[in-house]
PDB file of C-alpha atoms in Angstrom:
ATOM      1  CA  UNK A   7     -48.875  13.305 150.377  1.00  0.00           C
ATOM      2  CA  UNK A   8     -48.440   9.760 148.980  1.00  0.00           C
ATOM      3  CA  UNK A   9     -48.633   7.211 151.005  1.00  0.00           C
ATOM      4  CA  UNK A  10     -48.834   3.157 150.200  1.00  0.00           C
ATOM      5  CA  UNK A  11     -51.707   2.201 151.974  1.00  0.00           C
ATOM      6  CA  UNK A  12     -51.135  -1.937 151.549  1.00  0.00           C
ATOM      7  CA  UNK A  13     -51.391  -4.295 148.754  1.00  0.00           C
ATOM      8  CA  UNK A  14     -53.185  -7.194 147.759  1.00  0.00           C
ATOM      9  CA  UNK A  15     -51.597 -10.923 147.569  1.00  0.00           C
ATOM     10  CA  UNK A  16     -54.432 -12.369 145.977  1.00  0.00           C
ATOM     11  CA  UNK A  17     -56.925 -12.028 143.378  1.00  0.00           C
ATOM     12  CA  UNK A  18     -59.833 -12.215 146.313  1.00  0.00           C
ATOM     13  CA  UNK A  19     -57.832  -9.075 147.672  1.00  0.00           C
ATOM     14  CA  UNK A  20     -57.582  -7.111 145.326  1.00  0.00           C
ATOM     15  CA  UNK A  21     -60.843  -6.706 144.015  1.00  0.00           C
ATOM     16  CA  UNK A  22     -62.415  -6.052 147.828  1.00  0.00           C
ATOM     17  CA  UNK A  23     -60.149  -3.214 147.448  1.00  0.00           C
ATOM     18  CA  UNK A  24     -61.552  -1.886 144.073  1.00  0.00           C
ATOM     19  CA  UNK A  25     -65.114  -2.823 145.592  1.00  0.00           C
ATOM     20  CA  UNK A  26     -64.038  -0.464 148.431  1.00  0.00           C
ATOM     21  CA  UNK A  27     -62.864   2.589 146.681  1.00  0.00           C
ATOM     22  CA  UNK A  28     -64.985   2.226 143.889  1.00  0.00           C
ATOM     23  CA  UNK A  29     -68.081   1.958 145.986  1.00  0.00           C
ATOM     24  CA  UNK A  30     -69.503  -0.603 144.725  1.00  0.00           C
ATOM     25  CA  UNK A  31     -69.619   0.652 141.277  1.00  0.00           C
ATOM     26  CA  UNK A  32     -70.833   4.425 142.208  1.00  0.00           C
ATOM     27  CA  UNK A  33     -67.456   6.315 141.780  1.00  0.00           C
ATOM     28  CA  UNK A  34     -66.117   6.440 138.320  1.00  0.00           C
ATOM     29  CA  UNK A  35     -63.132   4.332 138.005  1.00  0.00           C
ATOM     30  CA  UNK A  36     -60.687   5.540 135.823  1.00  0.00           C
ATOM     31  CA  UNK A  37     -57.677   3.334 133.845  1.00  0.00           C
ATOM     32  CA  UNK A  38     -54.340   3.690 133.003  1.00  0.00           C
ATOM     33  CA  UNK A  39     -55.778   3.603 128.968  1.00  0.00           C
ATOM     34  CA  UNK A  40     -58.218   6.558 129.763  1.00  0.00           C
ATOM     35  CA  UNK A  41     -61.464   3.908 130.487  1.00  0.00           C
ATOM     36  CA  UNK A  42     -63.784   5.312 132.520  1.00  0.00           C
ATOM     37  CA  UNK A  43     -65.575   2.179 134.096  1.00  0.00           C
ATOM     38  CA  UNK A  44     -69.003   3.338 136.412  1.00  0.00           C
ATOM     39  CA  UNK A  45     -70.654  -0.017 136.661  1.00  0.00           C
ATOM     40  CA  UNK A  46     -70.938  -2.927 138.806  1.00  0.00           C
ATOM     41  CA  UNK A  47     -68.405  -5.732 138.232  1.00  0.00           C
ATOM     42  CA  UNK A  48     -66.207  -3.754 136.494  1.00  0.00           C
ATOM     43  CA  UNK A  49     -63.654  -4.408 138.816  1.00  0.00           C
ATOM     44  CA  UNK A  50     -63.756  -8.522 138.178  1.00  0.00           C
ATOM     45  CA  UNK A  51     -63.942  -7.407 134.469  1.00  0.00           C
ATOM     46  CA  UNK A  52     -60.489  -5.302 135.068  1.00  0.00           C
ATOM     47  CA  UNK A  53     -58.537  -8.274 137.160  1.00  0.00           C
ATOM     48  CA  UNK A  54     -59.051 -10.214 134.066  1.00  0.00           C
ATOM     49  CA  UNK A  55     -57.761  -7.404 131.634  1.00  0.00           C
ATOM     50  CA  UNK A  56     -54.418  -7.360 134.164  1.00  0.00           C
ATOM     51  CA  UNK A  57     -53.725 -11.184 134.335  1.00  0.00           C
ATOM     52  CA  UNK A  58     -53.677 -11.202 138.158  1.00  0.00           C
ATOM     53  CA  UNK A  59     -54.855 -14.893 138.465  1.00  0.00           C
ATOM     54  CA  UNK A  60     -52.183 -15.694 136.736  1.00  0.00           C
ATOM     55  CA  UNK A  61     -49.845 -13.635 138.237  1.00  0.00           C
ATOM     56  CA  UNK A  62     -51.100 -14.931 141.413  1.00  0.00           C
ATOM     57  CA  UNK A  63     -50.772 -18.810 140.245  1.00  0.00           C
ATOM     58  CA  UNK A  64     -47.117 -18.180 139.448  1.00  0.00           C
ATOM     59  CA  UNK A  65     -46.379 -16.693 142.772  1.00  0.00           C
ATOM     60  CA  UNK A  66     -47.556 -19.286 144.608  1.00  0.00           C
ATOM     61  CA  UNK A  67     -45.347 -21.602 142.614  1.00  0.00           C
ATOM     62  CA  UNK A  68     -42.383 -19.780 143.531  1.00  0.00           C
ATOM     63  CA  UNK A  69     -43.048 -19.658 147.466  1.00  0.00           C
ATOM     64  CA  UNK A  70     -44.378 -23.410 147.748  1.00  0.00           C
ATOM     65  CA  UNK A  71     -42.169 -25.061 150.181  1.00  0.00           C
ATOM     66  CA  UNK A  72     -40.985 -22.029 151.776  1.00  0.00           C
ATOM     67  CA  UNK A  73     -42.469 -21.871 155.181  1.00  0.00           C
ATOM     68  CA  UNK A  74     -43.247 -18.452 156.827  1.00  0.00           C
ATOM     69  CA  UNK A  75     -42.811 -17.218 153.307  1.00  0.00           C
ATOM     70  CA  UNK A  76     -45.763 -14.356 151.843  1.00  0.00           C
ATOM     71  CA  UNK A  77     -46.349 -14.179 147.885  1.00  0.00           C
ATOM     72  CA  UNK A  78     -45.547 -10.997 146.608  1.00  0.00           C
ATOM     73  CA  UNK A  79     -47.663  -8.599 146.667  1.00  0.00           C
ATOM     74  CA  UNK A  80     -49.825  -8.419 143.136  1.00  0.00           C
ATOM     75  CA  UNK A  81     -50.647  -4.628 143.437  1.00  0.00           C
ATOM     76  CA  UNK A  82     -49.413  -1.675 145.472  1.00  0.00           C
ATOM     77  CA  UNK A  83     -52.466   0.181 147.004  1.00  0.00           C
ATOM     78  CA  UNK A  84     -51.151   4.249 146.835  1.00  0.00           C
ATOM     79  CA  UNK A  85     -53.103   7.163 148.115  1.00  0.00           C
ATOM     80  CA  UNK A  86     -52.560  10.714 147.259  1.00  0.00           C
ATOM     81  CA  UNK A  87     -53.954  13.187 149.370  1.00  0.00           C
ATOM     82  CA  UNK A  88     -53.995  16.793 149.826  1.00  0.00           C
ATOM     83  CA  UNK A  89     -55.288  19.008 152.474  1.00  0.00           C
ATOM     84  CA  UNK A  90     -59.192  20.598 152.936  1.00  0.00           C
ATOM     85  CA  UNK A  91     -59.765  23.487 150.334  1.00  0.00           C
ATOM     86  CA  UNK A  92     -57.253  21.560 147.158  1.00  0.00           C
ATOM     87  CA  UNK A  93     -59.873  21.776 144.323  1.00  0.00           C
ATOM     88  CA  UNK A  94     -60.917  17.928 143.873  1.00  0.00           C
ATOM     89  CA  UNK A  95     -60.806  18.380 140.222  1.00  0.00           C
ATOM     90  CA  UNK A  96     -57.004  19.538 140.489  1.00  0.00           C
ATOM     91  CA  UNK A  97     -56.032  16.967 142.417  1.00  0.00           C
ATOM     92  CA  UNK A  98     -57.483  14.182 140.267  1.00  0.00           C
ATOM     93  CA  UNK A  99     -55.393  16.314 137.231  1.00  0.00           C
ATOM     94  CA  UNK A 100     -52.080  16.204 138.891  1.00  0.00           C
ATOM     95  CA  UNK A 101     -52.582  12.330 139.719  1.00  0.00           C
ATOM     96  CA  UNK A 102     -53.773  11.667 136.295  1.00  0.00           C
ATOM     97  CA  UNK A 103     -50.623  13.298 134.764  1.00  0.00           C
ATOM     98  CA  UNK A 104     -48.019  11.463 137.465  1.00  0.00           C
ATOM     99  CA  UNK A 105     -49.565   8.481 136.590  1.00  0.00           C
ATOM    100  CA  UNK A 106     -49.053   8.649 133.096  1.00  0.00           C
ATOM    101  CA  UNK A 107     -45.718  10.183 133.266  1.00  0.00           C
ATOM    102  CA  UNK A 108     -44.603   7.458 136.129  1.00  0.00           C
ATOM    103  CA  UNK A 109     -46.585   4.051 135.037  1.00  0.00           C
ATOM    104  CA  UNK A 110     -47.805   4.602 130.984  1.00  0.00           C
ATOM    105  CA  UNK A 111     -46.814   1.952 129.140  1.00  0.00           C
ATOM    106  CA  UNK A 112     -44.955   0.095 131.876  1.00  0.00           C
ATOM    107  CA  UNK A 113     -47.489  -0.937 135.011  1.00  0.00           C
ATOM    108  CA  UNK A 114     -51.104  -1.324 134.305  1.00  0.00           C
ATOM    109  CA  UNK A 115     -53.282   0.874 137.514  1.00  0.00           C
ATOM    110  CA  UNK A 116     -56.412   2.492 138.249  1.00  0.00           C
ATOM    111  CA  UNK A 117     -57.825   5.271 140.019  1.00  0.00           C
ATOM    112  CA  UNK A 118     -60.734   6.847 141.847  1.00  0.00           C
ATOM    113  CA  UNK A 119     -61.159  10.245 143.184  1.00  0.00           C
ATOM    114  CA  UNK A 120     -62.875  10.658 146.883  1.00  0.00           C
ATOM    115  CA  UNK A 121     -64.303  13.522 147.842  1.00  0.00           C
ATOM    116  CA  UNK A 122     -66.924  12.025 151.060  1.00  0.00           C
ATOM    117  CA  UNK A 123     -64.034  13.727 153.841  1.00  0.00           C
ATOM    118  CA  UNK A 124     -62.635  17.230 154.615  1.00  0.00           C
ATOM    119  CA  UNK A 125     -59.564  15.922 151.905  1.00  0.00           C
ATOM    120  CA  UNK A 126     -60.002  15.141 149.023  1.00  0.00           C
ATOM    121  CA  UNK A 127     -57.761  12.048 147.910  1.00  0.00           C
ATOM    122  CA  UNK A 128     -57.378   9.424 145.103  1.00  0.00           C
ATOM    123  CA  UNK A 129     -56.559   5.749 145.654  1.00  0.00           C
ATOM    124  CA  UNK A 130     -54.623   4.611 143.145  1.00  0.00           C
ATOM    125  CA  UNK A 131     -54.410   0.698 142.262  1.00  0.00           C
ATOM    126  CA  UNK A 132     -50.956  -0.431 140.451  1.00  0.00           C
ATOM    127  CA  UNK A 133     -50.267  -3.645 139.024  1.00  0.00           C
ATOM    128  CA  UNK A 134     -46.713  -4.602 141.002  1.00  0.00           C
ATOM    129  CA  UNK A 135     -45.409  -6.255 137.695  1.00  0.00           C
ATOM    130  CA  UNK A 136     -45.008  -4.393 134.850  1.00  0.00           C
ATOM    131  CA  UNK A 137     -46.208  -5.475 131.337  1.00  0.00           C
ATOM    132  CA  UNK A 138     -42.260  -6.871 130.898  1.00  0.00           C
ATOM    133  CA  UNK A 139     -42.196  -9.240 133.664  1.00  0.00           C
ATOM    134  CA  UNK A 140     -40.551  -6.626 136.229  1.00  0.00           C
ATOM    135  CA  UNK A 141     -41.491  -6.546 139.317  1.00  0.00           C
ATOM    136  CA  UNK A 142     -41.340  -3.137 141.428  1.00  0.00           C
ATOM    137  CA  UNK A 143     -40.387  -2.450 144.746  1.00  0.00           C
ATOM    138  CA  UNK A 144     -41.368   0.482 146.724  1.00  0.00           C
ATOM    139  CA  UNK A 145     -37.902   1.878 148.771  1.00  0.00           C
ATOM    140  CA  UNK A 146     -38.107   5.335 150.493  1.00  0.00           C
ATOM    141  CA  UNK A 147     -36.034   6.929 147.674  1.00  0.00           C
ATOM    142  CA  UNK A 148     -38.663   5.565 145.600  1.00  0.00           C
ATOM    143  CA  UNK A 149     -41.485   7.654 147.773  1.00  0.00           C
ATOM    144  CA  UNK A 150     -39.114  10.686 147.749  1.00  0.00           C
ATOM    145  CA  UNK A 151     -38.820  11.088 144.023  1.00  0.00           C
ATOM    146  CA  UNK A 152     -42.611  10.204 143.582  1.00  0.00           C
ATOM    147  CA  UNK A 153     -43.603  13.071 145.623  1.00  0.00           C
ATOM    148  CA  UNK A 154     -41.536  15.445 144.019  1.00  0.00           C
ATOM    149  CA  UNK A 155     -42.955  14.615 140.871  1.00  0.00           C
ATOM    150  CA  UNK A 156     -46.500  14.860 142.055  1.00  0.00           C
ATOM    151  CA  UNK A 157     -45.635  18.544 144.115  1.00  0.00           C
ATOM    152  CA  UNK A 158     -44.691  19.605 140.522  1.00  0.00           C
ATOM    153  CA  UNK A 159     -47.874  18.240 138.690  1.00  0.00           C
ATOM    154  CA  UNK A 160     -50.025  20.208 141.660  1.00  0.00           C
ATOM    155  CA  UNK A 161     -48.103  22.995 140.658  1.00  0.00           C
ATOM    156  CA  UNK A 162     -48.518  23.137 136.951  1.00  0.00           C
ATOM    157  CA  UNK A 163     -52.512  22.719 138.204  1.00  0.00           C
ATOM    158  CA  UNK A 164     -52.060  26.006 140.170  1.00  0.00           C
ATOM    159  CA  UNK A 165     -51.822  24.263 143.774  1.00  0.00           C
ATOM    160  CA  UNK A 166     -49.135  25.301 145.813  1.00  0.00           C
ATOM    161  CA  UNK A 167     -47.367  22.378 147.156  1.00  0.00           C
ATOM    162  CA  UNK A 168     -43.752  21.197 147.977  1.00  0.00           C
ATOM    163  CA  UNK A 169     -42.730  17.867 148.269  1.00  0.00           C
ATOM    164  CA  UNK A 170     -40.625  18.894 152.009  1.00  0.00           C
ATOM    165  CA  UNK A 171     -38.532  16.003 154.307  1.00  0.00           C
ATOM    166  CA  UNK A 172     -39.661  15.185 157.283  1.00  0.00           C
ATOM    167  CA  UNK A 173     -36.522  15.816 159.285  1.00  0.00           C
ATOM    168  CA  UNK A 174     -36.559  19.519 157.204  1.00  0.00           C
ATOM    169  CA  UNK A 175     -40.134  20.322 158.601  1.00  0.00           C
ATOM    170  CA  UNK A 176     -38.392  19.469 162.490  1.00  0.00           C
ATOM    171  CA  UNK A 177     -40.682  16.505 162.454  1.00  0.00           C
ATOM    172  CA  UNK A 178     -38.916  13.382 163.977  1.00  0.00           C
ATOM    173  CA  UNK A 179     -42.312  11.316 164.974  1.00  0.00           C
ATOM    174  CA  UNK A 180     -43.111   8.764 162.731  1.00  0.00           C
ATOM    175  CA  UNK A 181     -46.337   7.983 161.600  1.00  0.00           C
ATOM    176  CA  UNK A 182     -47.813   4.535 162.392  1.00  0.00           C
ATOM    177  CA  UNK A 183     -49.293   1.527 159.939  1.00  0.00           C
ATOM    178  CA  UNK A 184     -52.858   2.638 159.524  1.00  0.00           C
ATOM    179  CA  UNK A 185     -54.051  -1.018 161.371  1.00  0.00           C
ATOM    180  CA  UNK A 186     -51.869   0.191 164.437  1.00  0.00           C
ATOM    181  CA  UNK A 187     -52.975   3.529 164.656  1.00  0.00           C
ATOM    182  CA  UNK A 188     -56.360   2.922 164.115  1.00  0.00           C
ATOM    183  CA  UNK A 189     -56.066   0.053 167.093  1.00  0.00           C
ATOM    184  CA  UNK A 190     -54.226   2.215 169.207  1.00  0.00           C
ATOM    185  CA  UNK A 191     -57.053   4.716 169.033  1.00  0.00           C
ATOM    186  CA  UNK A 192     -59.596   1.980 169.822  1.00  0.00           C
ATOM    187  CA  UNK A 193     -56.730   1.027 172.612  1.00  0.00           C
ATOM    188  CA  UNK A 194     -57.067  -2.087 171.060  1.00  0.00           C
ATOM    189  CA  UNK A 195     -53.309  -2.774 169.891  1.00  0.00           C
ATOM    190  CA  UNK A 196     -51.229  -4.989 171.985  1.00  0.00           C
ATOM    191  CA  UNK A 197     -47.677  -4.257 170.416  1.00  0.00           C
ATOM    192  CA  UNK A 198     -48.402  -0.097 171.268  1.00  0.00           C
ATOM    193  CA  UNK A 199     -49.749  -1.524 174.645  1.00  0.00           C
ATOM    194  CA  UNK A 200     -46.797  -3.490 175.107  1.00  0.00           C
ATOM    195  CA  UNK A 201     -44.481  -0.426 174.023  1.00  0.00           C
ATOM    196  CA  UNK A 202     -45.964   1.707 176.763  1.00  0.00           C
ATOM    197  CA  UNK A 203     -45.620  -0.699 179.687  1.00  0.00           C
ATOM    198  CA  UNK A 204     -41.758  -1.166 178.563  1.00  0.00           C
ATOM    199  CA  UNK A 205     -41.488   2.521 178.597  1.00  0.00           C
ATOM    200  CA  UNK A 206     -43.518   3.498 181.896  1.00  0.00           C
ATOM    201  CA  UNK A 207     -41.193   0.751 183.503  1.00  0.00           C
ATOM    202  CA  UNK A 208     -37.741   2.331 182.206  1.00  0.00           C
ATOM    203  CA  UNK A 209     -39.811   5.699 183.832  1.00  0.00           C
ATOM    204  CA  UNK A 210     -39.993   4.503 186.822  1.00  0.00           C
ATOM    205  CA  UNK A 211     -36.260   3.206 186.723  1.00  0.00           C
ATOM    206  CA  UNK A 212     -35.545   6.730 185.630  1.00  0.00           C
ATOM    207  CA  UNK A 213     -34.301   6.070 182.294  1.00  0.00           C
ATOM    208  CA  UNK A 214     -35.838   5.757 178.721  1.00  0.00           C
ATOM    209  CA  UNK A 215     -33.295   3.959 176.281  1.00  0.00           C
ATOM    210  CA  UNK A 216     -33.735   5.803 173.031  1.00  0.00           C
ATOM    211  CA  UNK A 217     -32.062   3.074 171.129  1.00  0.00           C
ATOM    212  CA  UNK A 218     -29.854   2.839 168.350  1.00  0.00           C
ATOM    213  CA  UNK A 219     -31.090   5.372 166.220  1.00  0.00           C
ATOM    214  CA  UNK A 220     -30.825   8.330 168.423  1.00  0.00           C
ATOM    215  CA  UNK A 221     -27.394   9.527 167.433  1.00  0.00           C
ATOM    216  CA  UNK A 222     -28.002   8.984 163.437  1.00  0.00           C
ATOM    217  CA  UNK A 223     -31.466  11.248 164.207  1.00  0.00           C
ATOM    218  CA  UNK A 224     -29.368  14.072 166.475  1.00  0.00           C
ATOM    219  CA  UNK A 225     -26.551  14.087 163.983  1.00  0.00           C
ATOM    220  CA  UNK A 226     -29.545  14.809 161.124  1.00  0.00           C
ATOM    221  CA  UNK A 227     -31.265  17.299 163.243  1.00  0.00           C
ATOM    222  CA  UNK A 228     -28.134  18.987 163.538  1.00  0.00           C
ATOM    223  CA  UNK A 229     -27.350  19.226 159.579  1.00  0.00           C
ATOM    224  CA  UNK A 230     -31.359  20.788 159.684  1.00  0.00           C
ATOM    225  CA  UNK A 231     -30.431  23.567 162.219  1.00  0.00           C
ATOM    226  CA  UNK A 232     -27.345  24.701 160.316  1.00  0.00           C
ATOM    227  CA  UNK A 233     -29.668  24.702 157.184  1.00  0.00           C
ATOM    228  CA  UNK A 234     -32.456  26.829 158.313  1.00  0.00           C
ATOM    229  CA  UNK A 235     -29.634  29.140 160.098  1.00  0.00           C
ATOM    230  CA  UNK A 236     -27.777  29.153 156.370  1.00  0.00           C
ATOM    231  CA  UNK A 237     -31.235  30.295 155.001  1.00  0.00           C
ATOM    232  CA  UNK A 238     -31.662  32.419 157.490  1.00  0.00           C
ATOM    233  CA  UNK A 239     -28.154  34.595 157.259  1.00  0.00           C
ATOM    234  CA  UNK A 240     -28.899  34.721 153.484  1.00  0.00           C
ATOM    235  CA  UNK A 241     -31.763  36.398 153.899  1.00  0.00           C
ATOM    236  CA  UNK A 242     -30.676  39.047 156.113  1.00  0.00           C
ATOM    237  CA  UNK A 243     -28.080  39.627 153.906  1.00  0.00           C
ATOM    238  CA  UNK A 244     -30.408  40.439 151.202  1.00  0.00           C
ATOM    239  CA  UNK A 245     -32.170  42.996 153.098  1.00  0.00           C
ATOM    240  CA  UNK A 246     -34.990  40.428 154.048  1.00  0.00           C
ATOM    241  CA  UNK A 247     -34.478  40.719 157.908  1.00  0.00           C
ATOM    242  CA  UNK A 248     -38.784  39.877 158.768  1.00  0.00           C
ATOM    243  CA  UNK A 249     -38.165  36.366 156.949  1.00  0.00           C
ATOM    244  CA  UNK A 250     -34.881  35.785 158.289  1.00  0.00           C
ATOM    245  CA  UNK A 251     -36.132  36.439 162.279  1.00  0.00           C
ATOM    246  CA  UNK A 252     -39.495  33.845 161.320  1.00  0.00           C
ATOM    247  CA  UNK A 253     -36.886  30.937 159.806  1.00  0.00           C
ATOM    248  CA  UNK A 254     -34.639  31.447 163.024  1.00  0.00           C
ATOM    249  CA  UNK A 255     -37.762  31.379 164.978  1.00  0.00           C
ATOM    250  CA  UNK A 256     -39.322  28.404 163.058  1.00  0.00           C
ATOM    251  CA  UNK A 257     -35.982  26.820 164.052  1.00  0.00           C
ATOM    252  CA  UNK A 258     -35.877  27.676 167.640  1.00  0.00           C
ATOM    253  CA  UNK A 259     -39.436  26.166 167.997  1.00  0.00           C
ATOM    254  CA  UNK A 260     -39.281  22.575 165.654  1.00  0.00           C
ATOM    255  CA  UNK A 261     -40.193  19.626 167.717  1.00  0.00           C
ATOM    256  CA  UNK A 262     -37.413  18.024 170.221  1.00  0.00           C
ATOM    257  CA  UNK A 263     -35.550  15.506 168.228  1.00  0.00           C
ATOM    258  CA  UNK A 264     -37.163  12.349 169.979  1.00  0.00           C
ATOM    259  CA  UNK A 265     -37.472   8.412 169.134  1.00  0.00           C
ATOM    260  CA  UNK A 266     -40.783   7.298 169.344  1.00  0.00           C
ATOM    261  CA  UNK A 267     -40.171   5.765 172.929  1.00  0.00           C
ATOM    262  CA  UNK A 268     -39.043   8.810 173.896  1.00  0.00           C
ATOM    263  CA  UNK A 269     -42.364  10.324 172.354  1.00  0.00           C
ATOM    264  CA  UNK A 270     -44.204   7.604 174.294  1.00  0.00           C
ATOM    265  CA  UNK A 271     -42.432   8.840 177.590  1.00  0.00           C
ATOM    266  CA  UNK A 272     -43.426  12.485 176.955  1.00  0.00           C
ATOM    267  CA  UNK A 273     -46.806  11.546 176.941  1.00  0.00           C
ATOM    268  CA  UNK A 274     -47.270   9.646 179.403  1.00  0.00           C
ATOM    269  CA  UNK A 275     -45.427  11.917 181.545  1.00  0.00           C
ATOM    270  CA  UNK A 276     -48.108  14.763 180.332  1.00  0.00           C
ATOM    271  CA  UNK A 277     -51.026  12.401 181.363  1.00  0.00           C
ATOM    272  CA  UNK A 278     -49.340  11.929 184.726  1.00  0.00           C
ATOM    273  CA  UNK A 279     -49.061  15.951 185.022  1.00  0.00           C
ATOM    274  CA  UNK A 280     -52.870  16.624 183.626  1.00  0.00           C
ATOM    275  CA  UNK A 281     -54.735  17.866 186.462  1.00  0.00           C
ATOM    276  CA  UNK A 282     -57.733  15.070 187.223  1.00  0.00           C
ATOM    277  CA  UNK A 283     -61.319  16.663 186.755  1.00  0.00           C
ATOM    278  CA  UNK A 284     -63.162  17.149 189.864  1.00  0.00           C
ATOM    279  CA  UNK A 285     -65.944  14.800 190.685  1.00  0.00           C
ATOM    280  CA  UNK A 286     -68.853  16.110 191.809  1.00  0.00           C
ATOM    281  CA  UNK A 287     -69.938  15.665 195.460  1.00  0.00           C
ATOM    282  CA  UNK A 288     -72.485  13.595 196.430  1.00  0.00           C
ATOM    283  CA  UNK A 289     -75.760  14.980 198.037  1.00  0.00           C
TER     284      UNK A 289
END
């Protein structure tokens, strides 16, 4: 997985965030030059190495007198991550080599490899404009190619991985910003809390309204089905009739094609349906 995590619009920002995955100076930092920095205030030491002040000077130039308006962002904060059991040492190998294929010589970065959860993962830090004045912009396409390059440097480290859609996998549920998930968790986020009341109202009005985007994700659930049943005739033409039946039956079972209200719905509709535990009577 890579995933951008945020980015910092000011010098202050960005170096809480190589304070925070650089703990402080414990974990080894490592630079797009092949540094190794292990030391405190190598981070402050670094922001003056990539010119972010004045980077940060020149945005606010451009936005003054633009109400509402947010200075660009002065790094992308990137995380790639990998599931429990990926050798750490592997990962860190396959990020090292993206990086340099993807960034050498064009956007300055750092990285750090964490290895303190079940996952191991490195947060990556990359300087949003490159060394000729360019600034880049992180589209989904973008994220698509990226992770196609990285599934090939895991793979060329001996890790099995694929860089697989989404909507291929029969997943349709998207994931949330990490501050919104974490606050819906704590049931502390008001837009989520919001979202539900909407939806438990169209409930008891009988309908949810899925939206616009319903048909454009039915019409691409239907182009997955006829995929997987493609694969699937293939192989039972080439004699491989045990993989065929477990694609058809990977099919049969992929997750309904729902918006996220209608995911909302379905859960709430599951809570309603959960049998209430007992309470113990009184003596």
């Amino acid at each position: 997985m890579i995933k951008v995590t945020g980015g910092g619009r000011t010098v202050g920002a960005v170096w809480r965030h190589l304070r925070y995955i650089d703990r402080r100076g414990e974990l080894e930092l490592e630079t797009d030059d092949g540094e190794r920095l292990r030391l405190k205030g190598a981070e402050k030491a670094l922001l003056e190495d990539w010119g972010l002040a004045l980077q940060e000077r020149e945005d606010k130039a451009v936005y003054t007198g633009l109400p509402g308006r947010k200075p660009a962002k002065l790094v992308h904060n990137l995380m790639f991550s990998m599931p429990k059991g990926t050798p750490p040492h592997k990962l860190l190998a396959a990020v090292r080599h993206f990086a340099q294929e993807t960034f050498a010589l064009q956007h300055r970065y750092a990285m750090v490899l964490h290895t303190d959860q079940d996952h191991p993962h490195v947060h990556l830090v990359l300087k949003a404009v490159s060394e000729l004045g360019t600034r880049l912009n992180i589209r989904k396409d973008t994220l698509r190619q990226w992770r196609r390059d990285f599934a090939g440097a895991l793979r060329a480290q001996g890790v099995a991985a694929n860089a697989t859609e989404r909507a291929v996998r029969g997943v349709s549920r998207t994931h949330q910003k990490d501050g919104i998930y974490r606050a819906m968790r704590r049931g502390q986020s008001t837009r989520f809390e919001e979202r539900v009341q909407s939806v438990a109202g169209e409930l008891r009005s009988g309908r949810v309204d899925s939206g616009d985007g319903k048909e454009k994700l039915l019409a691409t659930r239907r182009d997955v089905e006829r995929g997987w049943y493609s694969v699937s005739a293939l192989l039972s033409r080439d004699g491989d009739l045990d993989l065929a039946s477990q694609v058809r039956q990977f099919t049969k079972e992929m997750q309904p094609a729902y918006v996220d209200r209608e995911w909302i719905a379905a859960e709430f509709m599951r809570r309603l349906r959960a049998p209430t535990l007992q309470q113990p009577r009184a003596r």
